[in-house]
Amino acid sequence: MKICNICHKISATDKDHTDCVQKRSIEIEDQNFKNSIAEKLNLSKNDQDLGVEVKAILEHLTKEKENDD
């Protein structure tokens, strides 16, 4: 038995819990997507053509990213 490095609970195996590993993987993928969304949409060059809704979404994602740091 060992302690899971992610949730810090006892694991019956000598590895981290499978659920914990999968959850961390999804969180990392999600964070990577949030960090690269502006680049994928090519928004860094011209944000004047964006609709109000898209600007609001990007501002929300940016604030969320800053709060996580």
mmCIF file of the C-alpha atoms, coordinates in Angstrom:
data_MODEL
# 
_entry.id   MODEL 
# 
loop_
_atom_site.group_PDB 
_atom_site.id 
_atom_site.type_symbol 
_atom_site.label_atom_id 
_atom_site.label_alt_id 
_atom_site.label_comp_id 
_atom_site.label_asym_id 
_atom_site.label_entity_id 
_atom_site.label_seq_id 
_atom_site.pdbx_PDB_ins_code 
_atom_site.Cartn_x 
_atom_site.Cartn_y 
_atom_site.Cartn_z 
_atom_site.occupancy 
_atom_site.B_iso_or_equiv 
_atom_site.pdbx_formal_charge 
_atom_site.auth_seq_id 
_atom_site.auth_comp_id 
_atom_site.auth_asym_id 
_atom_site.auth_atom_id 
_atom_site.pdbx_PDB_model_num 
ATOM 1  C CA . MET A 1 1  ? 0.000   0.000  0.000   1.00 0.00 ? 1  MET A CA 1 
ATOM 2  C CA . LYS A 1 2  ? 1.071   3.559  -0.615  1.00 0.00 ? 2  LYS A CA 1 
ATOM 3  C CA . ILE A 1 3  ? -0.271  7.092  -0.485  1.00 0.00 ? 3  ILE A CA 1 
ATOM 4  C CA . CYS A 1 4  ? -1.613  8.515  -3.748  1.00 0.00 ? 4  CYS A CA 1 
ATOM 5  C CA . ASN A 1 5  ? 0.512   11.508 -4.780  1.00 0.00 ? 5  ASN A CA 1 
ATOM 6  C CA . ILE A 1 6  ? -2.525  13.304 -6.195  1.00 0.00 ? 6  ILE A CA 1 
ATOM 7  C CA . CYS A 1 7  ? -5.298  12.970 -3.605  1.00 0.00 ? 7  CYS A CA 1 
ATOM 8  C CA . HIS A 1 8  ? -3.042  11.935 -0.686  1.00 0.00 ? 8  HIS A CA 1 
ATOM 9  C CA . LYS A 1 9  ? -5.279  9.021  0.310   1.00 0.00 ? 9  LYS A CA 1 
ATOM 10 C CA . ILE A 1 10 ? -4.236  5.411  0.777   1.00 0.00 ? 10 ILE A CA 1 
ATOM 11 C CA . SER A 1 11 ? -3.931  3.415  -2.436  1.00 0.00 ? 11 SER A CA 1 
ATOM 12 C CA . ALA A 1 12 ? -4.220  -0.373 -2.357  1.00 0.00 ? 12 ALA A CA 1 
ATOM 13 C CA . THR A 1 13 ? -1.699  -0.670 -5.179  1.00 0.00 ? 13 THR A CA 1 
ATOM 14 C CA . ASP A 1 14 ? 1.796   0.731  -5.406  1.00 0.00 ? 14 ASP A CA 1 
ATOM 15 C CA . LYS A 1 15 ? 0.568   3.364  -7.859  1.00 0.00 ? 15 LYS A CA 1 
ATOM 16 C CA . ASP A 1 16 ? -1.565  6.499  -7.791  1.00 0.00 ? 16 ASP A CA 1 
ATOM 17 C CA . HIS A 1 17 ? -5.323  5.968  -8.182  1.00 0.00 ? 17 HIS A CA 1 
ATOM 18 C CA . THR A 1 18 ? -6.356  5.564  -11.816 1.00 0.00 ? 18 THR A CA 1 
ATOM 19 C CA . ASP A 1 19 ? -9.178  8.068  -11.361 1.00 0.00 ? 19 ASP A CA 1 
ATOM 20 C CA . CYS A 1 20 ? -6.790  10.638 -9.920  1.00 0.00 ? 20 CYS A CA 1 
ATOM 21 C CA . VAL A 1 21 ? -4.350  10.214 -12.805 1.00 0.00 ? 21 VAL A CA 1 
ATOM 22 C CA . GLN A 1 22 ? -7.148  10.573 -15.360 1.00 0.00 ? 22 GLN A CA 1 
ATOM 23 C CA . LYS A 1 23 ? -8.580  13.636 -13.611 1.00 0.00 ? 23 LYS A CA 1 
ATOM 24 C CA . ARG A 1 24 ? -5.161  15.322 -13.535 1.00 0.00 ? 24 ARG A CA 1 
ATOM 25 C CA . SER A 1 25 ? -4.655  14.516 -17.219 1.00 0.00 ? 25 SER A CA 1 
ATOM 26 C CA . ILE A 1 26 ? -7.997  16.092 -18.125 1.00 0.00 ? 26 ILE A CA 1 
ATOM 27 C CA . GLU A 1 27 ? -7.221  19.185 -16.036 1.00 0.00 ? 27 GLU A CA 1 
ATOM 28 C CA . ILE A 1 28 ? -3.850  19.624 -17.757 1.00 0.00 ? 28 ILE A CA 1 
ATOM 29 C CA . GLU A 1 29 ? -5.410  19.214 -21.206 1.00 0.00 ? 29 GLU A CA 1 
ATOM 30 C CA . ASP A 1 30 ? -8.100  21.745 -20.278 1.00 0.00 ? 30 ASP A CA 1 
ATOM 31 C CA . GLN A 1 31 ? -5.528  24.237 -19.034 1.00 0.00 ? 31 GLN A CA 1 
ATOM 32 C CA . ASN A 1 32 ? -3.411  23.797 -22.162 1.00 0.00 ? 32 ASN A CA 1 
ATOM 33 C CA . PHE A 1 33 ? -6.491  24.420 -24.305 1.00 0.00 ? 33 PHE A CA 1 
ATOM 34 C CA . LYS A 1 34 ? -7.337  27.602 -22.380 1.00 0.00 ? 34 LYS A CA 1 
ATOM 35 C CA . ASN A 1 35 ? -3.780  28.849 -22.719 1.00 0.00 ? 35 ASN A CA 1 
ATOM 36 C CA . SER A 1 36 ? -3.664  28.274 -26.470 1.00 0.00 ? 36 SER A CA 1 
ATOM 37 C CA . ILE A 1 37 ? -7.193  29.255 -27.521 1.00 0.00 ? 37 ILE A CA 1 
ATOM 38 C CA . ALA A 1 38 ? -6.199  32.762 -28.642 1.00 0.00 ? 38 ALA A CA 1 
ATOM 39 C CA . GLU A 1 39 ? -3.407  31.348 -30.776 1.00 0.00 ? 39 GLU A CA 1 
ATOM 40 C CA . LYS A 1 40 ? -5.671  28.707 -32.299 1.00 0.00 ? 40 LYS A CA 1 
ATOM 41 C CA . LEU A 1 41 ? -8.240  31.330 -33.244 1.00 0.00 ? 41 LEU A CA 1 
ATOM 42 C CA . ASN A 1 42 ? -5.510  33.722 -34.422 1.00 0.00 ? 42 ASN A CA 1 
ATOM 43 C CA . LEU A 1 43 ? -6.878  36.449 -32.167 1.00 0.00 ? 43 LEU A CA 1 
ATOM 44 C CA . SER A 1 44 ? -3.637  37.987 -31.057 1.00 0.00 ? 44 SER A CA 1 
ATOM 45 C CA . LYS A 1 45 ? -3.297  39.941 -34.316 1.00 0.00 ? 45 LYS A CA 1 
ATOM 46 C CA . ASN A 1 46 ? -6.724  41.511 -34.771 1.00 0.00 ? 46 ASN A CA 1 
ATOM 47 C CA . ASP A 1 47 ? -9.276  41.559 -31.993 1.00 0.00 ? 47 ASP A CA 1 
ATOM 48 C CA . GLN A 1 48 ? -11.352 44.360 -33.531 1.00 0.00 ? 48 GLN A CA 1 
ATOM 49 C CA . ASP A 1 49 ? -13.381 41.933 -35.659 1.00 0.00 ? 49 ASP A CA 1 
ATOM 50 C CA . LEU A 1 50 ? -14.592 39.884 -32.702 1.00 0.00 ? 50 LEU A CA 1 
ATOM 51 C CA . GLY A 1 51 ? -18.151 39.897 -31.514 1.00 0.00 ? 51 GLY A CA 1 
ATOM 52 C CA . VAL A 1 52 ? -19.090 41.039 -28.016 1.00 0.00 ? 52 VAL A CA 1 
ATOM 53 C CA . GLU A 1 53 ? -19.817 37.454 -26.954 1.00 0.00 ? 53 GLU A CA 1 
ATOM 54 C CA . VAL A 1 54 ? -16.395 36.174 -28.012 1.00 0.00 ? 54 VAL A CA 1 
ATOM 55 C CA . LYS A 1 55 ? -14.656 39.065 -26.243 1.00 0.00 ? 55 LYS A CA 1 
ATOM 56 C CA . ALA A 1 56 ? -16.581 38.288 -23.056 1.00 0.00 ? 56 ALA A CA 1 
ATOM 57 C CA . ILE A 1 57 ? -15.582 34.619 -23.220 1.00 0.00 ? 57 ILE A CA 1 
ATOM 58 C CA . LEU A 1 58 ? -11.920 35.472 -23.744 1.00 0.00 ? 58 LEU A CA 1 
ATOM 59 C CA . GLU A 1 59 ? -11.957 37.943 -20.857 1.00 0.00 ? 59 GLU A CA 1 
ATOM 60 C CA . HIS A 1 60 ? -13.497 35.275 -18.631 1.00 0.00 ? 60 HIS A CA 1 
ATOM 61 C CA . LEU A 1 61 ? -10.849 32.725 -19.595 1.00 0.00 ? 61 LEU A CA 1 
ATOM 62 C CA . THR A 1 62 ? -8.078  35.256 -19.040 1.00 0.00 ? 62 THR A CA 1 
ATOM 63 C CA . LYS A 1 63 ? -9.339  36.177 -15.577 1.00 0.00 ? 63 LYS A CA 1 
ATOM 64 C CA . GLU A 1 64 ? -9.687  32.499 -14.669 1.00 0.00 ? 64 GLU A CA 1 
ATOM 65 C CA . LYS A 1 65 ? -6.115  31.850 -15.831 1.00 0.00 ? 65 LYS A CA 1 
ATOM 66 C CA . GLU A 1 66 ? -4.762  34.766 -13.774 1.00 0.00 ? 66 GLU A CA 1 
ATOM 67 C CA . ASN A 1 67 ? -6.642  33.581 -10.678 1.00 0.00 ? 67 ASN A CA 1 
ATOM 68 C CA . ASP A 1 68 ? -5.108  30.093 -10.993 1.00 0.00 ? 68 ASP A CA 1 
ATOM 69 C CA . ASP A 1 69 ? -1.551  31.475 -10.918 1.00 0.00 ? 69 ASP A CA 1 
# 
